[in-house]
Amino acid sequence: MTPTPVRTLGIIGAGNVGAQIARRAVEVGLDVVLANSRGPESLEELIAELAPSAGAATVTDAARAGDVVVVAIPISGYRDLPAEAFAGKTVIDTGNYYPEYSGPVDELEQPGAPTTSELLQRHLPDASVVKAFNNLSAADVTTDGSPAGSPGRRSLVVAGDDADAKAVVADLVDRFGFDVVDAGALDEGWRYERDQPAYGVPRDRADMTAALAAAERRTERAR
Ligand SMILES: NC(=O)c1ccc[n+]([C@@H]2O[C@H](COP(=O)([O-])OP(=O)(O)OC[C@H]3O[C@@H](n4cnc5c(N)ncnc54)[C@H](OP(=O)(O)O)[C@@H]3O)[C@@H](O)[C@H]2O)c1
């Protein structure tokens, strides 16, 4: 079945990554509804920049508004997300775990800890979480995209347990101007987290595929 085309992104978190994803989304013809922790009125400047394709809302309303919902907040805040509002949604997790920035998250400190995306999926059991846009710098979202078929086109990685949701996100990644590499299920997401070869470095599809294969899982969290 062909998935319904994405027209509106709900974006939770309007900092470095959320704002950049919003800018690129508007450039490629999508509408965005943004939310942060301080409330819609604090987003006036960004909404004005992206007018008329952007609106600000509460977290609940932004999640409900999105055909796809991007979560771009420090992972330590995941428990604040209202799970009911995400039911049935494809959710993109941009998260990386930097305890020195977000504060420690107990579940991520245990031996055999889940990835941020698995943790988010547990919190949003009726949503389909796809890990994407975590392994590039926020600034690159608006600068590094190029048309399909461009030589050396930069690639981004997706992982998720729901094949349909992953296909929707892969299509979005391509619209943003990046090739897509599928890392597999959500529990493979560690392969492109911080300190892995696939993290942060611009790579084309072949190079990224090799970098994912070269990843080595650590038993201790990197600091
Ligand atoms: N920075 C990068 O280059 C980059 C690249 C890829 C992935 N990431 C990852 O993406 C995530 C976000 O990073 P960032 O650099 O964009 O962070 P950031 O600049 O600090 O922005 C965080 C945003 O999340 C909002 N927020 C925080 N807690 C919230 C909550 N409970 N409910 C709703 N909104 C909340 C903040 O709202 P207020 O401002 O109102 O508090 C802010 O808009 C992190 O996991 C990070 O590791 C970052």
mmCIF file of C-alpha atoms and ligand atoms in Angstrom:
data_model
loop_
_atom_site.group_PDB
_atom_site.id
_atom_site.type_symbol
_atom_site.label_atom_id
_atom_site.label_comp_id
_atom_site.label_asym_id
_atom_site.label_seq_id
_atom_site.Cartn_x
_atom_site.Cartn_y
_atom_site.Cartn_z
ATOM 1 C CA MET A 1 0.000 0.000 0.000
ATOM 2 C CA THR A 2 1.326 3.450 -0.893
ATOM 3 C CA PRO A 3 1.710 5.530 2.281
ATOM 4 C CA THR A 4 -0.241 8.792 2.566
ATOM 5 C CA PRO A 5 2.106 11.599 1.511
ATOM 6 C CA VAL A 6 3.478 13.615 4.414
ATOM 7 C CA ARG A 7 2.207 17.200 4.357
ATOM 8 C CA THR A 8 2.716 18.344 7.925
ATOM 9 C CA LEU A 9 5.531 17.666 10.350
ATOM 10 C CA GLY A 10 4.880 18.032 14.045
ATOM 11 C CA ILE A 11 8.199 18.995 15.635
ATOM 12 C CA ILE A 12 8.701 18.678 19.375
ATOM 13 C CA GLY A 13 11.759 20.705 20.319
ATOM 14 C CA ALA A 14 12.689 23.868 18.460
ATOM 15 C CA GLY A 15 16.362 24.152 19.373
ATOM 16 C CA ASN A 16 19.333 23.408 17.122
ATOM 17 C CA VAL A 17 17.894 20.337 15.422
ATOM 18 C CA GLY A 18 14.160 21.019 15.607
ATOM 19 C CA ALA A 19 14.533 24.487 14.064
ATOM 20 C CA GLN A 20 16.815 23.199 11.297
ATOM 21 C CA ILE A 21 14.467 20.343 10.436
ATOM 22 C CA ALA A 22 11.643 22.883 10.353
ATOM 23 C CA ARG A 23 13.600 25.133 7.961
ATOM 24 C CA ARG A 24 14.420 22.287 5.588
ATOM 25 C CA ALA A 25 10.877 20.916 5.766
ATOM 26 C CA VAL A 26 9.480 24.281 4.711
ATOM 27 C CA GLU A 27 12.070 24.525 1.913
ATOM 28 C CA VAL A 28 10.869 21.196 0.502
ATOM 29 C CA GLY A 29 7.221 22.203 0.675
ATOM 30 C CA LEU A 30 5.962 20.849 3.985
ATOM 31 C CA ASP A 31 4.057 22.603 6.730
ATOM 32 C CA VAL A 32 5.403 22.418 10.261
ATOM 33 C CA VAL A 33 3.847 22.758 13.700
ATOM 34 C CA LEU A 34 6.471 23.357 16.372
ATOM 35 C CA ALA A 35 6.419 22.959 20.141
ATOM 36 C CA ASN A 36 8.957 23.479 22.891
ATOM 37 C CA SER A 37 8.917 23.390 26.664
ATOM 38 C CA ARG A 38 8.241 27.131 27.182
ATOM 39 C CA GLY A 39 5.074 27.341 25.118
ATOM 40 C CA PRO A 40 3.957 28.575 21.674
ATOM 41 C CA GLU A 41 4.415 32.299 22.375
ATOM 42 C CA SER A 42 8.177 31.755 22.807
ATOM 43 C CA LEU A 43 8.391 30.529 19.194
ATOM 44 C CA GLU A 44 7.155 33.739 17.583
ATOM 45 C CA GLU A 45 10.455 34.619 15.891
ATOM 46 C CA LEU A 46 10.955 31.210 14.269
ATOM 47 C CA ILE A 47 7.330 31.052 13.157
ATOM 48 C CA ALA A 48 7.682 34.495 11.550
ATOM 49 C CA GLU A 49 10.835 33.319 9.733
ATOM 50 C CA LEU A 50 9.000 30.311 8.332
ATOM 51 C CA ALA A 51 5.666 32.005 7.576
ATOM 52 C CA PRO A 52 3.217 31.077 6.229
ATOM 53 C CA SER A 53 4.152 27.385 6.478
ATOM 54 C CA ALA A 54 4.756 27.168 10.228
ATOM 55 C CA GLY A 55 2.676 27.315 13.361
ATOM 56 C CA ALA A 56 3.393 26.962 17.068
ATOM 57 C CA ALA A 57 1.395 24.799 19.441
ATOM 58 C CA THR A 58 1.556 22.893 22.672
ATOM 59 C CA VAL A 59 3.393 19.586 22.604
ATOM 60 C CA THR A 60 0.095 17.698 22.530
ATOM 61 C CA ASP A 61 -1.309 19.733 19.654
ATOM 62 C CA ALA A 62 1.926 19.638 17.635
ATOM 63 C CA ALA A 63 2.071 15.849 17.997
ATOM 64 C CA ARG A 64 -1.556 15.530 16.941
ATOM 65 C CA ALA A 65 -1.025 17.871 13.962
ATOM 66 C CA GLY A 66 1.879 15.954 12.436
ATOM 67 C CA ASP A 67 1.503 13.281 9.771
ATOM 68 C CA VAL A 68 4.971 12.493 11.087
ATOM 69 C CA VAL A 69 6.210 13.791 14.432
ATOM 70 C CA VAL A 70 9.860 14.671 15.065
ATOM 71 C CA VAL A 71 11.114 14.460 18.651
ATOM 72 C CA ALA A 72 14.153 16.742 18.982
ATOM 73 C CA ILE A 73 14.480 17.280 22.723
ATOM 74 C CA PRO A 74 17.167 16.222 25.193
ATOM 75 C CA ILE A 75 16.400 12.568 25.954
ATOM 76 C CA SER A 76 16.134 13.351 29.661
ATOM 77 C CA GLY A 77 12.767 14.976 28.893
ATOM 78 C CA TYR A 78 11.185 11.971 27.210
ATOM 79 C CA ARG A 79 8.879 11.144 30.108
ATOM 80 C CA ASP A 80 7.159 14.523 29.672
ATOM 81 C CA LEU A 81 5.850 13.552 26.230
ATOM 82 C CA PRO A 82 2.099 12.798 26.345
ATOM 83 C CA ALA A 83 1.948 9.273 24.897
ATOM 84 C CA GLU A 84 -1.740 9.471 23.905
ATOM 85 C CA ALA A 85 -1.019 12.339 21.500
ATOM 86 C CA PHE A 86 1.524 10.197 19.632
ATOM 87 C CA ALA A 87 -0.721 7.132 19.235
ATOM 88 C CA GLY A 88 -0.716 5.868 15.659
ATOM 89 C CA LYS A 89 2.025 8.290 14.574
ATOM 90 C CA THR A 90 5.317 7.731 12.841
ATOM 91 C CA VAL A 91 7.811 9.394 15.191
ATOM 92 C CA ILE A 92 11.363 10.391 14.273
ATOM 93 C CA ASP A 93 13.809 10.320 17.166
ATOM 94 C CA THR A 94 16.788 12.623 16.603
ATOM 95 C CA GLY A 95 18.102 11.928 20.089
ATOM 96 C CA ASN A 96 21.623 11.225 21.251
ATOM 97 C CA TYR A 97 22.642 10.623 24.818
ATOM 98 C CA TYR A 98 24.958 13.288 26.197
ATOM 99 C CA PRO A 99 24.485 13.066 29.968
ATOM 100 C CA GLU A 100 26.895 15.940 30.449
ATOM 101 C CA TYR A 101 24.389 18.105 28.533
ATOM 102 C CA SER A 102 20.988 16.618 29.373
ATOM 103 C CA GLY A 103 21.738 15.120 32.775
ATOM 104 C CA PRO A 104 21.886 11.362 33.360
ATOM 105 C CA VAL A 105 18.982 9.091 32.462
ATOM 106 C CA ASP A 106 18.954 6.054 34.763
ATOM 107 C CA GLU A 107 17.684 3.608 32.123
ATOM 108 C CA LEU A 108 20.572 4.559 29.818
ATOM 109 C CA GLU A 109 23.174 4.044 32.511
ATOM 110 C CA GLN A 110 22.446 0.339 33.102
ATOM 111 C CA PRO A 111 24.531 -2.490 31.592
ATOM 112 C CA GLY A 112 22.962 -3.450 28.245
ATOM 113 C CA ALA A 113 21.128 -0.115 28.170
ATOM 114 C CA PRO A 114 18.679 0.514 25.324
ATOM 115 C CA THR A 115 19.286 3.195 22.735
ATOM 116 C CA THR A 116 17.494 6.538 23.111
ATOM 117 C CA SER A 117 15.102 5.435 20.387
ATOM 118 C CA GLU A 118 14.208 2.169 22.114
ATOM 119 C CA LEU A 119 13.546 4.118 25.285
ATOM 120 C CA LEU A 120 11.314 6.534 23.402
ATOM 121 C CA GLN A 121 9.508 3.620 21.738
ATOM 122 C CA ARG A 122 8.773 2.097 25.166
ATOM 123 C CA HIS A 123 7.323 5.412 26.289
ATOM 124 C CA LEU A 124 5.239 5.730 23.100
ATOM 125 C CA PRO A 125 3.975 2.146 22.693
ATOM 126 C CA ASP A 126 1.256 3.067 20.176
ATOM 127 C CA ALA A 127 3.612 5.030 17.927
ATOM 128 C CA SER A 128 6.229 3.747 15.472
ATOM 129 C CA VAL A 129 9.608 5.227 16.320
ATOM 130 C CA VAL A 130 12.262 5.596 13.623
ATOM 131 C CA LYS A 131 15.766 6.744 14.536
ATOM 132 C CA ALA A 132 16.933 9.372 12.044
ATOM 133 C CA PHE A 133 18.648 12.773 11.775
ATOM 134 C CA ASN A 134 20.693 12.012 14.906
ATOM 135 C CA ASN A 135 24.034 11.497 13.159
ATOM 136 C CA LEU A 136 24.603 14.842 11.479
ATOM 137 C CA SER A 137 25.170 18.313 12.879
ATOM 138 C CA ALA A 138 22.054 20.428 12.995
ATOM 139 C CA ALA A 139 23.628 23.022 10.679
ATOM 140 C CA ASP A 140 24.122 20.383 7.974
ATOM 141 C CA VAL A 141 20.385 19.719 7.656
ATOM 142 C CA THR A 142 19.936 22.851 5.528
ATOM 143 C CA THR A 143 23.313 22.838 3.761
ATOM 144 C CA ASP A 144 24.236 19.249 2.899
ATOM 145 C CA GLY A 145 21.214 18.013 0.967
ATOM 146 C CA SER A 146 21.472 17.533 -2.804
ATOM 147 C CA PRO A 147 19.262 16.111 -5.543
ATOM 148 C CA ALA A 148 18.950 12.334 -5.897
ATOM 149 C CA GLY A 149 21.700 10.965 -8.101
ATOM 150 C CA SER A 150 24.216 13.720 -7.245
ATOM 151 C CA PRO A 151 27.766 12.285 -7.105
ATOM 152 C CA GLY A 152 28.791 11.609 -3.490
ATOM 153 C CA ARG A 153 25.324 12.495 -2.193
ATOM 154 C CA ARG A 154 25.431 12.485 1.600
ATOM 155 C CA SER A 155 23.487 9.678 3.269
ATOM 156 C CA LEU A 156 21.565 9.432 6.521
ATOM 157 C CA VAL A 157 20.605 6.294 8.389
ATOM 158 C CA VAL A 158 17.197 5.023 9.477
ATOM 159 C CA ALA A 159 16.353 2.221 11.905
ATOM 160 C CA GLY A 160 12.955 1.103 13.091
ATOM 161 C CA ASP A 161 10.754 -1.880 13.812
ATOM 162 C CA ASP A 162 7.815 -0.809 11.624
ATOM 163 C CA ALA A 163 8.689 -1.186 7.937
ATOM 164 C CA ASP A 164 5.907 1.161 6.784
ATOM 165 C CA ALA A 165 6.975 3.905 9.192
ATOM 166 C CA LYS A 166 10.588 3.457 8.133
ATOM 167 C CA ALA A 167 9.582 3.800 4.462
ATOM 168 C CA VAL A 168 7.751 7.053 5.229
ATOM 169 C CA VAL A 169 10.821 8.438 7.007
ATOM 170 C CA ALA A 170 13.147 7.222 4.251
ATOM 171 C CA ASP A 171 11.032 9.117 1.722
ATOM 172 C CA LEU A 172 11.262 12.224 3.895
ATOM 173 C CA VAL A 173 15.046 11.889 4.217
ATOM 174 C CA ASP A 174 15.271 11.674 0.424
ATOM 175 C CA ARG A 175 13.048 14.760 0.033
ATOM 176 C CA PHE A 176 15.404 16.583 2.395
ATOM 177 C CA GLY A 177 18.222 15.748 -0.045
ATOM 178 C CA PHE A 178 19.970 12.735 1.443
ATOM 179 C CA ASP A 179 20.420 9.122 0.405
ATOM 180 C CA VAL A 180 19.076 6.588 2.868
ATOM 181 C CA VAL A 181 20.830 3.652 4.505
ATOM 182 C CA ASP A 182 18.628 1.222 6.424
ATOM 183 C CA ALA A 183 20.393 -0.040 9.561
ATOM 184 C CA GLY A 184 17.581 -2.500 10.339
ATOM 185 C CA ALA A 185 15.481 -2.743 13.487
ATOM 186 C CA LEU A 186 15.472 -0.160 16.252
ATOM 187 C CA ASP A 187 17.882 -2.225 18.337
ATOM 188 C CA GLU A 188 20.515 -1.651 15.633
ATOM 189 C CA GLY A 189 20.392 2.099 16.266
ATOM 190 C CA TRP A 190 23.518 2.011 18.461
ATOM 191 C CA ARG A 191 25.509 1.602 15.245
ATOM 192 C CA TYR A 192 25.184 5.304 14.440
ATOM 193 C CA GLU A 193 25.219 6.789 17.884
ATOM 194 C CA ARG A 194 27.999 8.969 19.270
ATOM 195 C CA ASP A 195 31.590 7.793 18.966
ATOM 196 C CA GLN A 196 30.755 5.288 16.236
ATOM 197 C CA PRO A 197 32.275 5.679 12.738
ATOM 198 C CA ALA A 198 28.831 6.429 11.260
ATOM 199 C CA TYR A 199 28.293 9.375 13.622
ATOM 200 C CA GLY A 200 28.761 12.934 12.458
ATOM 201 C CA VAL A 201 30.999 12.342 9.432
ATOM 202 C CA PRO A 202 29.481 13.068 5.994
ATOM 203 C CA ARG A 203 29.441 9.794 4.061
ATOM 204 C CA ASP A 204 27.819 8.601 0.863
ATOM 205 C CA ARG A 205 25.670 5.478 0.887
ATOM 206 C CA ALA A 206 28.474 2.947 0.306
ATOM 207 C CA ASP A 207 30.737 4.597 2.839
ATOM 208 C CA MET A 208 27.945 4.818 5.426
ATOM 209 C CA THR A 209 27.040 1.158 4.931
ATOM 210 C CA ALA A 210 30.669 0.229 5.618
ATOM 211 C CA ALA A 211 30.769 2.514 8.660
ATOM 212 C CA LEU A 212 27.674 0.844 10.127
ATOM 213 C CA ALA A 213 29.254 -2.565 9.628
ATOM 214 C CA ALA A 214 32.430 -1.389 11.372
ATOM 215 C CA ALA A 215 30.564 -0.248 14.513
ATOM 216 C CA GLU A 216 31.580 -1.887 17.761
ATOM 217 C CA ARG A 217 29.125 -2.010 20.640
ATOM 218 C CA ARG A 218 30.496 -0.762 23.920
ATOM 219 C CA THR A 219 29.441 -2.203 27.228
ATOM 220 C CA GLU A 220 30.156 1.080 28.984
ATOM 221 C CA ARG A 221 28.542 4.354 27.974
ATOM 222 C CA ALA A 222 30.942 6.767 26.309
ATOM 223 C CA ARG A 223 31.683 9.947 28.257
HETATM 224 N N1 LIG B 1 22.747 19.926 18.089
HETATM 225 C C1 LIG B 1 23.012 19.065 17.109
HETATM 226 O O1 LIG B 1 23.806 19.347 16.195
HETATM 227 C C2 LIG B 1 22.327 17.716 17.107
HETATM 228 C C3 LIG B 1 22.371 16.938 15.939
HETATM 229 C C4 LIG B 1 21.671 15.731 15.873
HETATM 230 C C5 LIG B 1 20.968 15.291 16.979
HETATM 231 N N2 LIG B 1 20.946 16.043 18.135
HETATM 232 C C6 LIG B 1 20.162 15.535 19.266
HETATM 233 O O2 LIG B 1 18.839 16.067 19.156
HETATM 234 C C7 LIG B 1 18.312 16.349 20.464
HETATM 235 C C8 LIG B 1 18.016 17.835 20.576
HETATM 236 O O3 LIG B 1 19.242 18.533 20.434
HETATM 237 P P1 LIG B 1 19.312 20.112 20.216
HETATM 238 O O4 LIG B 1 20.763 20.418 20.019
HETATM 239 O O5 LIG B 1 18.335 20.541 19.190
HETATM 240 O O6 LIG B 1 18.854 20.635 21.649
HETATM 241 P P2 LIG B 1 18.524 22.126 22.080
HETATM 242 O O7 LIG B 1 19.111 23.112 21.102
HETATM 243 O O8 LIG B 1 18.893 22.240 23.523
HETATM 244 O O9 LIG B 1 16.939 22.228 21.934
HETATM 245 C C9 LIG B 1 16.107 21.440 22.722
HETATM 246 C C10 LIG B 1 14.672 21.821 22.425
HETATM 247 O O10 LIG B 1 13.836 20.885 23.116
HETATM 248 C C11 LIG B 1 12.850 21.608 23.850
HETATM 249 N N3 LIG B 1 12.475 20.797 24.991
HETATM 250 C C12 LIG B 1 13.243 20.365 26.006
HETATM 251 N N4 LIG B 1 12.538 19.588 26.838
HETATM 252 C C13 LIG B 1 11.286 19.524 26.323
HETATM 253 C C14 LIG B 1 10.092 18.895 26.730
HETATM 254 N N5 LIG B 1 10.051 18.129 27.830
HETATM 255 N N6 LIG B 1 8.985 19.062 25.969
HETATM 256 C C15 LIG B 1 9.017 19.832 24.849
HETATM 257 N N7 LIG B 1 10.129 20.449 24.421
HETATM 258 C C16 LIG B 1 11.246 20.300 25.152
HETATM 259 C C17 LIG B 1 13.519 22.909 24.225
HETATM 260 O O11 LIG B 1 12.521 23.852 24.528
HETATM 261 P P3 LIG B 1 12.845 25.166 25.410
HETATM 262 O O12 LIG B 1 13.927 25.913 24.693
HETATM 263 O O13 LIG B 1 11.540 25.879 25.480
HETATM 264 O O14 LIG B 1 13.303 24.620 26.743
HETATM 265 C C18 LIG B 1 14.265 23.215 22.929
HETATM 266 O O15 LIG B 1 13.393 23.806 21.985
HETATM 267 C C19 LIG B 1 19.396 15.863 21.454
HETATM 268 O O16 LIG B 1 19.127 14.544 21.822
HETATM 269 C C20 LIG B 1 20.666 15.947 20.634
HETATM 270 O O17 LIG B 1 21.669 15.069 21.106
HETATM 271 C C21 LIG B 1 21.597 17.244 18.195
#
